[in-house]
Amino acid sequence: MDKILEAVMQSSYPMYVKESLARRVIEASKQPIDTEQCWSMLELSTKLFFLGESRFARETAREVLEVYGRYHPDEFEEFFNEMFIMSLLQEGYRSLGKRHAYILDYIHHGLQFVSDKPSAEEIFRLLRIEVLRIVCERPSLSICIRVSKLLSSYPQCVPEGNHRLLFCQQMMRCIGQFHCQSEGEEGIIQFLDQVNRVSALLQSIWRLQSSLVLPSLKELFAIISLTDEMETPSSALASVVQYIPLQLMEGIVRNLANADSVTDAQMMTAINRMIDWVSWPLGKDIDKWIIALLKGLAAVKKFSILTEVSLSKIQKVFSKLLYPVVREAALSVLRYMLLSFQHSPEAFHLIVPHVPQMVSCLSNEGTNSASSCLEQLAELVHCMVFRFSGYPDLYEPVMEAIKKLPVPNEDRIKQLLGQNAWTSQKNELAPYYPRLVSKSDTGKIGLVNLGNTCYMNSILQALFMASDFRHSVLCLRDSSSQPLMMKLQHLFAFLEHSQRPAISPESFLASSWPPWFTPGVQQDCSEYLKYLLDRALKISGVMFLYSSPPRLHEEEKTGKRISQALAQTNCSFQVKKTILGNRTLVEKMFGGRIVTKIRCLKCHSISAREEAFTDLSLAFPPRDDSKTRLPKSTMFSGVSLRDTGPKNLEGQDQQPTSSLQHGTWKPKADKDQGKVIPVELSDKEHSQDKDENNCSLPGSHDSDASSELKKGSLTLSDLINHFLCPEMLTEDNQYRCETCSSLQDAEKVVELTTGPQYLILTLLRFSFDLKAMRRRKILDNVSIPLMLKLPVQITPHRSENVCIEGSSSRSTLADVCQSSAYDLCTVIVHSGLSSESGHYYCYSRDCMDRDGHKPPSAGMKKFASDKHLDMEIQWYLFNDTRVSFSSFESVSNITSFFPKDTAYVLFYRHRTQGQTGSDPDSRSSKSHGDAALSKELMEAISKDNIQYLQVSLEMTDVKVGLMD
């Protein structure tokens, strides 16, 4: 019979003839035959199974074995013995190697006919040893599939005792070497299925003996944490993790995070590889394990690992949102990464440029999965923009892309941010930010945030960009009496000449910190600026009193206090002139003077008090119907303020004059008492009664137009005019007149008598809401002009520095109002809803005198040169360590795109040409060259630059080594 079957297989008959003849032989084999014939048929079928050249030959051999196993069991048991199986596993079959897949297929097929026979136990014992030997040799996926099928069908073949753990560990190492060789969809699906079947074997073993889970997982961690592996372990290991019970997660993660034997490098390598598992399509609960491990590291404050892992992997995780099969897990990991990485915006900014494209792709997909992902992604973006405000150049495209998606409320945002951060102690994360980066293309240098110190950074950048002040500070010579000014010089010098992308202002912060500020807590940048520049000069005839640590102005005055205090006891004109003429640098750059005049409505006497200022605080006009009108003066004529944008940069216009003449108050009123008729304007001036935003100016023909203060229509001129407009002192707020010796109705007006070189304006956006009984922020948009014309009252025949404070006599001189032009230099923006929270950043530009500001010659358009010059000057956006190019358009539109980002502190620089009433000492019209720094300071900068460049080269070498 064996000869017949062999002849059929070797014949050239058609296949249907061969199949028919083979079928007859197989049917005949079911009949009783002698032992010798049985052995001959078993040997032939074995030969055909292993060496058959066609599928037909192998299938025929399989059927013959099955027939003899069923109908001739004794002969089959005798043939399929332990020695035969051992020879197959250790030597192979003829030309077939011992690790050929056919060997395990043959054994698996034959076991079904001897599993209940007396010889089965010996065979199982043999197989328990041999399968362990096989997996220790790191077989291919095809062999591991056969081993898995064999052990799944016959659990008796699973190694026992310590060998069982070893088998699990070696099987995981085998899985770590599996890589898909096919690029086609069918091949990938087959690969995924095979890997999943191999991993399922481990699950079945763990079910039998749960004590193997923890040591098996340790082996898994050992595999993925190896730092010297030539080949990265396969993501197929993700198929193993899905079978680990979640109830064991907490204990396993805690053990790993606290293990002293695991180095930071190993832990970082392991987590990086686990995050790569997100791309494994069949991985169940992979995201839960990744997040649990990240949380475990945060609990033991291994922030350096978390930072590096997040920054290196967040873009890859984000890209996986494109694939529906892994989208849910990828979104879960991305969500945790973003919401936990709150000490810097670096991780979020890595994905920001790719968000619009991702939103577009998900929108086009149109599935429920994509829609859900879009909503959650939009929520994440809103959370991150809320947490890291102040990057309008980056965020505008993103906010435009998600504008149609739901917006989470603030409570939801705060809840998400509050429950996911690695730590509430931001200073613990300071050493890990910023990482070594290249210098900005702008050539400007950022400042490191030392823990909610953006309020200081924005002020320092604004002062640095005030070119006259910066040049003067850099030109100072070392003085032991001015330690804070020397620290500022040191900081400015590094901002000017350092090669670092950002420097730390730690030393300056320690010296300039107001004593009532709380470390690590957000503060008001305006309050910090006031403290820094506080003049402490109030000409009141008393000694100067200092109750707080020295500030910039106070330092410069230290050597002169005694002589000044003594001189004040004798308020002679010449002495006072000498005192006030000997001004500090802070006074020269930021100091101005205002006069507050109060006129009694009964006796018409006037009390005037002159004060110095370094900034003007501008309140917002009230909005309710009963208060919207700006007050009209019955004593002072309207003072017109002109602010000029890029469309209206003309020459200076003469402003109306007040009616204070020779001690007699003569209001220009019509028959309706109380209504002021402004000084008549020329036709040219009538055409300019509105600013570039079409907002009417006080003092124009329509004096009521300024009351139309609709939300979003405010201009800076509205706020300044509100500051300068007369105030009626009546009822509970009556004025005590010294002449009348009683309380009387009166009118108070504030006038600027000396404009500073740098005009600092603070918009009073923070107020207390009596209805809601809480502090709130005024979010109204205020139009900021490039050029501002400020009314300055000049008194002829009298020094502007004359001492008039406390005077109650009638003035004997007439004041003339002149217009001083100022160019916008810096806009400090507050992002947020509270002065105790949020974020500060600033827009700034270099602002110097230019020939383009000279009056244009006849026949030329007056605005042309100024418009182009002002619009072409480069703006910069300073946001802690990040410095980027910007534009005046971004400055103007910031609140429109980001409603919580509002202009707060403004710096304007005085135009010097053709002005009067200004201190000529501080109005240098030439551009500043590089200041000559001291030798010690230049050496310190050079040394730091060399050190930084060396570190940069070392980091580059390390990265190149890792890539190699």
Coordinates of C-alpha atoms in Angstrom, one line a residue, residues 1-524:
M1 CA 0.0 0.0 0.0
D2 CA 2.8 2.4 0.8
K3 CA 4.4 1.6 -2.6
I4 CA 1.1 2.5 -4.4
L5 CA 0.7 5.8 -2.5
E6 CA 4.3 6.8 -3.2
A7 CA 3.9 5.9 -6.9
V8 CA 0.7 8.0 -7.1
M9 CA 2.6 11.0 -5.6
Q10 CA 5.4 10.7 -8.1
S11 CA 3.2 10.1 -11.1
S12 CA 2.4 12.6 -13.8
Y13 CA -1.3 12.0 -13.6
P14 CA -3.7 14.9 -13.5
M15 CA -4.4 16.2 -10.0
Y16 CA -7.9 14.9 -10.0
V17 CA -6.7 11.4 -10.8
K18 CA -4.0 11.6 -8.0
E19 CA -6.6 12.8 -5.5
S20 CA -9.0 9.9 -6.5
L21 CA -6.2 7.3 -6.2
A22 CA -5.0 8.8 -2.9
R23 CA -8.5 8.7 -1.5
R24 CA -8.7 5.0 -2.3
V25 CA -5.5 4.3 -0.5
I26 CA -6.6 6.2 2.6
E27 CA -10.0 4.4 2.7
A28 CA -8.2 1.1 2.4
S29 CA -6.0 2.1 5.4
K30 CA -9.0 2.1 7.6
Q31 CA -9.2 -1.7 7.2
P32 CA -7.2 -4.1 9.5
I33 CA -3.6 -4.4 8.3
D34 CA -0.4 -5.9 9.7
T35 CA 2.1 -4.0 11.8
E36 CA 4.8 -4.0 9.2
Q37 CA 2.4 -2.4 6.7
C38 CA 1.4 0.2 9.3
W39 CA 5.0 1.2 10.0
S40 CA 5.6 1.5 6.3
M41 CA 2.6 3.8 5.8
L42 CA 3.5 5.9 8.9
E43 CA 7.1 6.3 7.7
L44 CA 5.9 7.3 4.2
S45 CA 3.3 9.8 5.5
T46 CA 6.0 11.3 7.8
K47 CA 8.3 11.7 4.9
L48 CA 5.6 13.3 2.8
F49 CA 4.6 15.6 5.7
F50 CA 8.2 17.0 6.1
L51 CA 9.6 16.8 2.5
G52 CA 6.5 16.8 0.3
E53 CA 7.0 19.3 -2.5
S54 CA 3.3 20.2 -2.8
R55 CA 0.5 21.1 -0.6
F56 CA -1.4 18.1 -1.8
A57 CA 1.4 15.8 -0.6
R58 CA 1.4 17.3 2.9
E59 CA -2.4 17.2 3.2
T60 CA -2.4 13.6 2.1
A61 CA 0.2 12.8 4.7
R62 CA -1.8 14.5 7.4
E63 CA -4.9 12.5 6.5
V64 CA -2.9 9.2 6.5
L65 CA -1.4 10.0 10.0
E66 CA -4.9 10.8 11.2
V67 CA -6.3 7.5 9.9
Y68 CA -3.6 5.4 11.4
G69 CA -3.8 7.3 14.7
R70 CA -7.5 6.5 14.8
Y71 CA -7.8 3.1 13.3
H72 CA -4.4 1.6 14.3
P73 CA -3.7 3.3 17.7
D74 CA -1.3 0.7 19.1
E75 CA 0.9 0.9 16.1
F76 CA 0.7 4.7 16.0
E77 CA 1.7 4.9 19.8
E78 CA 4.6 2.6 19.2
F79 CA 5.7 4.7 16.2
F80 CA 5.1 8.1 17.7
N81 CA 7.3 7.5 20.8
E82 CA 9.5 9.7 23.1
M83 CA 12.7 8.9 21.3
F84 CA 11.3 9.7 17.9
I85 CA 10.0 13.1 19.1
M86 CA 13.3 13.9 20.8
S87 CA 15.2 13.2 17.6
L88 CA 12.9 15.5 15.7
L89 CA 13.3 18.3 18.2
Q90 CA 17.1 17.9 18.6
E91 CA 18.2 16.8 15.2
G92 CA 15.4 17.6 12.7
Y93 CA 14.3 15.3 9.9
R94 CA 16.8 14.5 7.2
S95 CA 17.4 17.8 5.4
L96 CA 14.8 19.6 7.6
G97 CA 16.4 21.5 10.5
K98 CA 15.3 21.0 14.1
R99 CA 13.7 24.4 14.3
H100 CA 11.6 24.1 11.2
A101 CA 8.0 25.0 11.7
Y102 CA 6.9 21.6 10.3
I103 CA 8.6 19.8 13.2
L104 CA 6.2 21.4 15.8
D105 CA 3.2 21.1 13.4
Y106 CA 3.9 17.3 13.1
I107 CA 4.3 16.9 16.9
H108 CA 1.2 18.9 17.6
H109 CA -0.8 16.8 15.1
G110 CA 0.4 13.5 16.4
L111 CA -0.2 14.3 20.1
Q112 CA -3.9 14.2 19.8
F113 CA -3.7 10.4 19.2
V114 CA -1.4 9.6 22.2
S115 CA -2.5 12.1 24.8
D116 CA -4.6 9.6 26.6
K117 CA -2.1 6.7 26.3
P118 CA 0.4 5.5 28.9
S119 CA 3.3 6.9 27.0
A120 CA 1.8 10.4 27.1
E121 CA 3.4 11.5 30.4
E122 CA 6.9 10.8 29.2
I123 CA 6.2 12.7 26.0
F124 CA 4.8 15.7 28.0
R125 CA 7.8 15.7 30.3
L126 CA 10.1 15.8 27.3
L127 CA 8.1 18.6 25.7
R128 CA 8.2 20.7 28.9
I129 CA 11.9 20.7 28.6
E130 CA 12.1 21.2 24.9
V131 CA 9.7 24.1 24.6
L132 CA 11.7 26.0 27.2
R133 CA 14.9 25.2 25.2
I134 CA 13.2 26.5 22.1
V135 CA 12.1 29.9 23.5
C136 CA 15.5 30.4 25.1
E137 CA 17.0 30.3 21.6
R138 CA 14.9 33.3 20.6
P139 CA 12.9 31.6 17.7
S140 CA 11.1 33.5 15.0
L141 CA 7.4 34.5 15.2
S142 CA 6.3 31.4 13.2
I143 CA 8.0 29.0 15.7
C144 CA 6.5 30.9 18.7
I145 CA 3.1 30.6 17.1
R146 CA 3.6 26.8 16.9
V147 CA 4.7 26.7 20.6
S148 CA 1.7 28.7 21.6
K149 CA -0.7 26.5 19.8
L150 CA 0.9 23.4 21.2
L151 CA 0.8 24.6 24.8
S152 CA -2.7 26.1 24.5
S153 CA -3.9 22.7 23.2
Y154 CA -1.9 20.7 25.8
P155 CA -1.3 22.7 29.0
Q156 CA 0.5 19.5 30.3
C157 CA 3.5 20.6 28.1
V158 CA 3.9 24.0 29.9
P159 CA 7.1 24.0 32.0
E160 CA 6.7 23.6 35.7
G161 CA 8.2 25.1 38.8
N162 CA 10.9 27.7 38.3
H163 CA 11.0 26.7 34.6
R164 CA 7.5 28.2 34.2
L165 CA 8.7 31.7 35.2
L166 CA 11.8 31.4 33.0
F167 CA 9.5 30.3 30.1
C168 CA 7.4 33.4 30.6
Q169 CA 10.4 35.7 30.7
Q170 CA 12.0 34.2 27.7
M171 CA 8.8 34.3 25.7
M172 CA 8.5 38.0 26.4
R173 CA 12.1 38.5 25.1
C174 CA 11.0 36.6 22.0
I175 CA 8.0 39.0 21.6
G176 CA 10.3 41.9 21.9
Q177 CA 12.1 40.8 18.8
F178 CA 9.0 40.5 16.6
H179 CA 8.8 43.1 13.8
C180 CA 6.4 43.2 10.9
Q181 CA 8.1 42.6 7.6
S182 CA 5.0 43.4 5.5
E183 CA 3.8 46.8 4.4
G184 CA 0.5 45.6 3.0
E185 CA -2.7 45.7 5.0
E186 CA -3.2 42.0 4.8
G187 CA 0.3 41.2 6.1
I188 CA 0.0 43.7 8.9
I189 CA -3.3 42.2 10.1
Q190 CA -1.8 38.7 10.0
F191 CA 1.2 39.9 12.0
L192 CA -1.0 41.6 14.6
D193 CA -3.1 38.4 15.0
Q194 CA -0.1 36.2 15.4
V195 CA 1.5 38.4 18.0
N196 CA -1.8 38.5 19.9
R197 CA -2.0 34.7 19.9
V198 CA 1.5 34.4 21.3
S199 CA 0.7 36.9 24.1
A200 CA -2.5 35.1 24.9
L201 CA -0.4 32.1 25.9
L202 CA 1.2 34.2 28.7
Q203 CA -2.3 35.3 29.8
S204 CA -3.4 31.6 30.2
I205 CA -0.2 30.8 32.2
W206 CA -0.8 33.8 34.5
R207 CA -4.3 32.7 35.1
L208 CA -3.0 29.3 36.2
Q209 CA -0.4 30.9 38.5
S210 CA -1.0 34.6 39.3
S211 CA 2.2 34.8 41.3
L212 CA 4.1 34.9 38.0
V213 CA 2.7 38.3 37.0
L214 CA 4.9 40.6 39.0
P215 CA 8.3 38.8 38.2
S216 CA 7.2 38.6 34.5
L217 CA 6.5 42.3 34.5
K218 CA 9.9 43.0 36.0
E219 CA 11.4 41.1 33.2
L220 CA 9.3 43.1 30.7
F221 CA 10.6 46.4 32.3
A222 CA 14.2 45.0 32.1
I223 CA 13.7 44.4 28.4
I224 CA 12.4 47.9 27.6
S225 CA 14.8 49.7 30.0
L226 CA 18.0 48.4 28.4
T227 CA 20.0 51.4 27.2
D228 CA 22.7 49.5 25.3
E229 CA 20.4 47.5 23.0
M230 CA 21.4 47.7 19.3
E231 CA 17.8 47.1 18.3
T232 CA 14.8 48.8 20.0
P233 CA 12.4 46.3 21.5
S234 CA 9.3 45.8 19.4
S235 CA 6.1 47.6 20.2
A236 CA 4.6 44.1 20.1
L237 CA 5.3 43.9 23.8
A238 CA 2.3 46.1 24.2
S239 CA 0.2 43.0 23.5
V240 CA 1.6 41.6 26.8
V241 CA 0.6 44.5 29.0
Q242 CA -3.0 44.3 28.1
Y243 CA -3.3 41.0 30.0
I244 CA -1.9 42.3 33.3
P245 CA -4.7 42.8 35.8
L246 CA -5.4 46.5 36.4
Q247 CA -5.8 45.9 40.1
L248 CA -2.1 45.2 40.3
M249 CA -1.2 48.5 38.6
E250 CA -0.8 50.7 41.7
G251 CA 1.6 48.3 43.5
I252 CA 3.7 47.6 40.4
V253 CA 4.1 51.2 39.5
R254 CA 5.0 52.1 43.1
N255 CA 7.7 49.4 43.2
L256 CA 9.2 50.6 39.9
A257 CA 9.1 54.3 40.7
N258 CA 10.9 53.7 44.1
A259 CA 13.3 51.0 42.9
D260 CA 16.8 52.1 43.8
S261 CA 18.3 49.6 41.3
V262 CA 16.6 51.4 38.4
T263 CA 18.6 54.4 37.1
D264 CA 17.0 57.5 35.7
A265 CA 18.4 56.7 32.3
Q266 CA 16.8 53.2 32.4
M267 CA 13.5 54.6 33.6
M268 CA 13.5 57.3 30.8
T269 CA 14.3 54.7 28.2
A270 CA 11.5 52.4 29.5
I271 CA 8.8 55.1 29.5
N272 CA 9.9 56.3 26.0
R273 CA 9.4 52.8 24.7
M274 CA 6.1 52.3 26.5
I275 CA 4.8 55.6 25.0
D276 CA 5.7 54.1 21.6
W277 CA 3.2 51.3 22.4
V278 CA 0.4 53.8 21.8
S279 CA 0.8 52.9 18.1
W280 CA 0.0 49.2 18.8
P281 CA -3.5 48.8 17.4
L282 CA -4.6 45.9 19.6
G283 CA -3.2 47.2 22.9
K284 CA -5.9 47.4 25.6
D285 CA -5.3 49.6 28.6
I286 CA -1.9 50.6 27.4
D287 CA -2.7 54.3 28.0
K288 CA -3.7 53.5 31.6
W289 CA -0.3 51.9 32.3
I290 CA 1.6 54.8 30.7
I291 CA -0.3 57.4 32.7
A292 CA 0.0 55.4 35.9
L293 CA 3.8 55.2 35.5
L294 CA 4.0 58.9 34.7
K295 CA 2.0 59.7 37.8
G296 CA 4.2 57.4 39.9
L297 CA 7.3 59.3 38.8
A298 CA 5.6 62.6 39.6
A299 CA 4.8 61.3 43.1
V300 CA 8.5 60.7 43.8
K301 CA 9.4 64.0 42.1
K302 CA 11.5 62.6 39.3
F303 CA 10.6 65.6 37.2
S304 CA 13.7 65.5 35.0
I305 CA 12.5 62.2 33.5
L306 CA 9.0 63.4 33.1
T307 CA 10.2 66.6 31.4
E308 CA 12.4 64.8 28.9
V309 CA 9.9 62.1 28.1
S310 CA 7.1 64.6 27.5
L311 CA 9.1 66.8 25.3
S312 CA 10.6 64.0 23.2
K313 CA 7.3 62.1 22.7
I314 CA 4.4 64.5 22.7
Q315 CA 4.6 65.2 19.0
K316 CA 4.5 61.5 18.2
V317 CA 1.5 60.9 20.5
F318 CA -0.3 63.8 18.9
S319 CA 0.3 62.4 15.4
K320 CA -1.5 59.2 16.4
L321 CA -4.8 61.0 16.6
L322 CA -5.0 60.6 12.8
Y323 CA -5.5 56.8 13.2
P324 CA -9.0 55.7 14.5
V325 CA -7.7 52.4 15.7
V326 CA -5.3 53.9 18.2
R327 CA -7.0 57.3 18.6
E328 CA -8.6 56.8 22.0
A329 CA -5.3 55.7 23.7
A330 CA -3.3 58.4 22.0
L331 CA -5.7 61.1 23.1
S332 CA -5.7 59.8 26.7
V333 CA -1.9 60.0 26.9
L334 CA -1.8 63.3 25.1
R335 CA -4.4 64.7 27.5
Y336 CA -2.3 63.7 30.6
M337 CA 0.9 65.0 29.1
L338 CA -0.4 68.4 28.4
L339 CA -2.4 68.9 31.5
S340 CA 0.4 67.7 33.8
F341 CA 3.2 69.7 32.0
Q342 CA 2.3 73.1 33.6
H343 CA 5.6 74.5 34.6
S344 CA 6.3 75.7 31.1
P345 CA 4.5 76.0 27.7
E346 CA 7.3 74.1 25.9
A347 CA 5.4 70.8 25.5
F348 CA 2.2 72.5 24.3
H349 CA 4.2 74.7 21.9
L350 CA 5.6 71.6 20.2
I351 CA 2.2 70.6 18.9
V352 CA 0.7 74.1 18.4
P353 CA 1.9 74.4 14.8
H354 CA 0.2 71.1 13.9
V355 CA -3.2 71.6 15.5
P356 CA -4.9 73.4 12.6
Q357 CA -4.0 70.6 10.2
M358 CA -5.1 68.0 12.7
V359 CA -8.4 69.8 13.2
S360 CA -8.9 69.9 9.4
C361 CA -8.2 66.2 9.0
L362 CA -10.5 65.1 11.8
S363 CA -13.2 67.4 10.5
N364 CA -13.0 65.9 7.0
E365 CA -13.1 62.3 8.4
G366 CA -16.7 62.9 9.6
T367 CA -16.9 59.9 12.0
N368 CA -18.2 59.8 15.5
S369 CA -14.7 59.0 16.7
A370 CA -13.3 62.0 14.9
S371 CA -16.0 64.3 16.2
S372 CA -15.4 63.2 19.8
C373 CA -11.7 63.6 19.4
L374 CA -12.1 67.1 18.0
E375 CA -14.2 68.3 21.0
Q376 CA -11.7 66.9 23.5
L377 CA -8.7 68.4 21.5
A378 CA -10.4 71.8 21.5
E379 CA -10.9 71.5 25.3
L380 CA -7.3 70.7 25.7
V381 CA -6.2 73.7 23.6
H382 CA -8.4 76.1 25.6
C383 CA -6.9 74.8 28.8
M384 CA -3.4 75.3 27.6
V385 CA -4.1 78.7 26.1
F386 CA -5.6 79.7 29.5
R387 CA -2.6 78.4 31.4
F388 CA 0.1 79.7 29.0
S389 CA -1.4 82.9 27.7
G390 CA 0.7 85.5 26.0
Y391 CA 1.7 83.9 22.7
P392 CA -0.7 85.5 20.3
D393 CA 1.6 84.9 17.3
L394 CA 1.4 81.2 18.0
Y395 CA -2.2 80.9 19.1
E396 CA -4.1 82.9 16.5
P397 CA -4.1 80.1 13.8
V398 CA -5.1 77.6 16.5
M399 CA -7.9 79.6 17.9
E400 CA -9.1 80.3 14.4
A401 CA -9.1 76.5 13.6
I402 CA -11.2 75.6 16.7
K403 CA -13.5 78.6 16.8
K404 CA -16.6 76.6 15.8
L405 CA -16.0 73.9 18.5
P406 CA -17.4 74.1 22.1
V407 CA -15.6 76.3 24.5
P408 CA -15.2 75.0 28.1
N409 CA -16.1 77.3 30.9
E410 CA -13.5 78.7 33.3
D411 CA -14.5 76.4 36.1
R412 CA -14.0 73.3 33.9
I413 CA -10.6 74.6 32.8
K414 CA -9.5 75.2 36.3
Q415 CA -10.7 71.8 37.4
L416 CA -8.7 70.1 34.7
L417 CA -5.6 72.1 35.3
G418 CA -5.8 71.7 39.1
Q419 CA -6.2 67.9 39.2
N420 CA -3.5 67.0 36.7
A421 CA -0.4 69.1 37.5
W422 CA 2.7 67.2 38.6
T423 CA 3.2 69.5 41.6
S424 CA 1.8 72.7 43.0
Q425 CA 5.3 73.8 43.9
K426 CA 6.5 75.4 40.7
N427 CA 10.0 76.1 42.1
E428 CA 10.6 72.3 42.3
L429 CA 10.4 72.3 38.5
A430 CA 12.6 75.3 37.9
P431 CA 15.8 73.4 37.3
Y432 CA 14.2 71.6 34.4
Y433 CA 13.2 74.7 32.5
P434 CA 14.2 76.1 30.2
R435 CA 16.1 73.4 28.4
L436 CA 19.2 74.4 26.3
V437 CA 17.9 76.1 23.2
S438 CA 19.3 78.3 20.5
K439 CA 19.2 82.1 20.6
S440 CA 16.1 83.7 19.1
D441 CA 16.3 84.8 15.4
T442 CA 15.4 88.3 16.7
G443 CA 18.8 88.7 18.3
K444 CA 17.0 89.7 21.5
I445 CA 17.4 87.8 24.7
G446 CA 14.6 86.5 27.0
L447 CA 14.4 86.3 30.8
V448 CA 13.9 83.1 32.8
N449 CA 10.7 82.9 34.8
L450 CA 11.7 82.2 38.4
G451 CA 8.3 81.2 39.5
N452 CA 5.4 83.6 38.6
T453 CA 7.9 86.4 37.9
C454 CA 6.5 87.3 34.5
Y455 CA 5.4 90.6 36.1
M456 CA 9.1 91.5 36.7
N457 CA 10.3 90.1 33.4
S458 CA 7.9 92.3 31.4
I459 CA 8.9 95.4 33.3
L460 CA 12.6 94.7 32.8
Q461 CA 12.2 94.1 29.1
A462 CA 10.2 97.4 28.8
L463 CA 12.9 99.3 30.7
F464 CA 15.6 97.7 28.5
M465 CA 13.8 98.7 25.3
A466 CA 13.7 102.3 26.5
S467 CA 16.9 103.1 24.6
D468 CA 17.7 106.4 26.3
F469 CA 17.4 104.8 29.8
R470 CA 19.2 101.7 28.8
H471 CA 22.2 103.7 27.3
S472 CA 22.4 105.8 30.4
V473 CA 22.3 102.8 32.7
L474 CA 25.1 101.0 30.7
C475 CA 27.2 104.2 30.8
L476 CA 27.1 104.4 34.6
R477 CA 30.4 103.7 36.4
D478 CA 30.6 101.4 39.4
S479 CA 29.3 103.0 42.5
S480 CA 29.0 101.4 45.9
S481 CA 26.1 103.8 46.8
Q482 CA 24.0 102.4 43.9
P483 CA 24.1 98.6 44.2
L484 CA 20.6 98.1 42.7
M485 CA 21.5 100.3 39.7
M486 CA 24.7 98.4 39.2
K487 CA 22.7 95.1 39.2
L488 CA 20.4 96.6 36.6
Q489 CA 23.4 97.6 34.6
H490 CA 24.7 94.0 34.9
L491 CA 21.4 92.7 33.7
F492 CA 21.1 95.1 30.8
A493 CA 24.7 94.3 29.7
F494 CA 23.9 90.6 29.5
L495 CA 20.7 91.3 27.7
E496 CA 22.8 93.3 25.2
H497 CA 25.8 91.0 24.7
S498 CA 25.0 87.5 25.9
Q499 CA 24.9 84.5 23.6
R500 CA 22.3 82.8 25.7
P501 CA 18.7 82.7 24.5
A502 CA 17.6 83.7 28.0
I503 CA 19.3 84.8 31.2
S504 CA 18.2 84.5 34.8
P505 CA 17.3 87.8 36.6
E506 CA 17.6 86.0 40.0
S507 CA 20.1 88.4 41.4
F508 CA 18.1 91.5 40.4
L509 CA 14.9 90.0 41.7
A510 CA 16.5 89.4 45.1
S511 CA 17.6 93.0 45.4
S512 CA 14.4 94.7 44.0
W513 CA 11.7 92.5 45.5
P514 CA 9.2 94.6 47.4
P515 CA 9.1 93.3 51.0
W516 CA 5.3 92.7 51.0
F517 CA 5.5 90.5 47.9
T518 CA 5.0 86.7 48.5
P519 CA 7.5 84.4 46.7
G520 CA 6.1 82.3 44.0
V521 CA 2.8 84.3 43.8
Q522 CA 1.8 86.4 40.9
Q523 CA 2.1 90.1 41.5
D524 CA 1.0 93.3 39.8

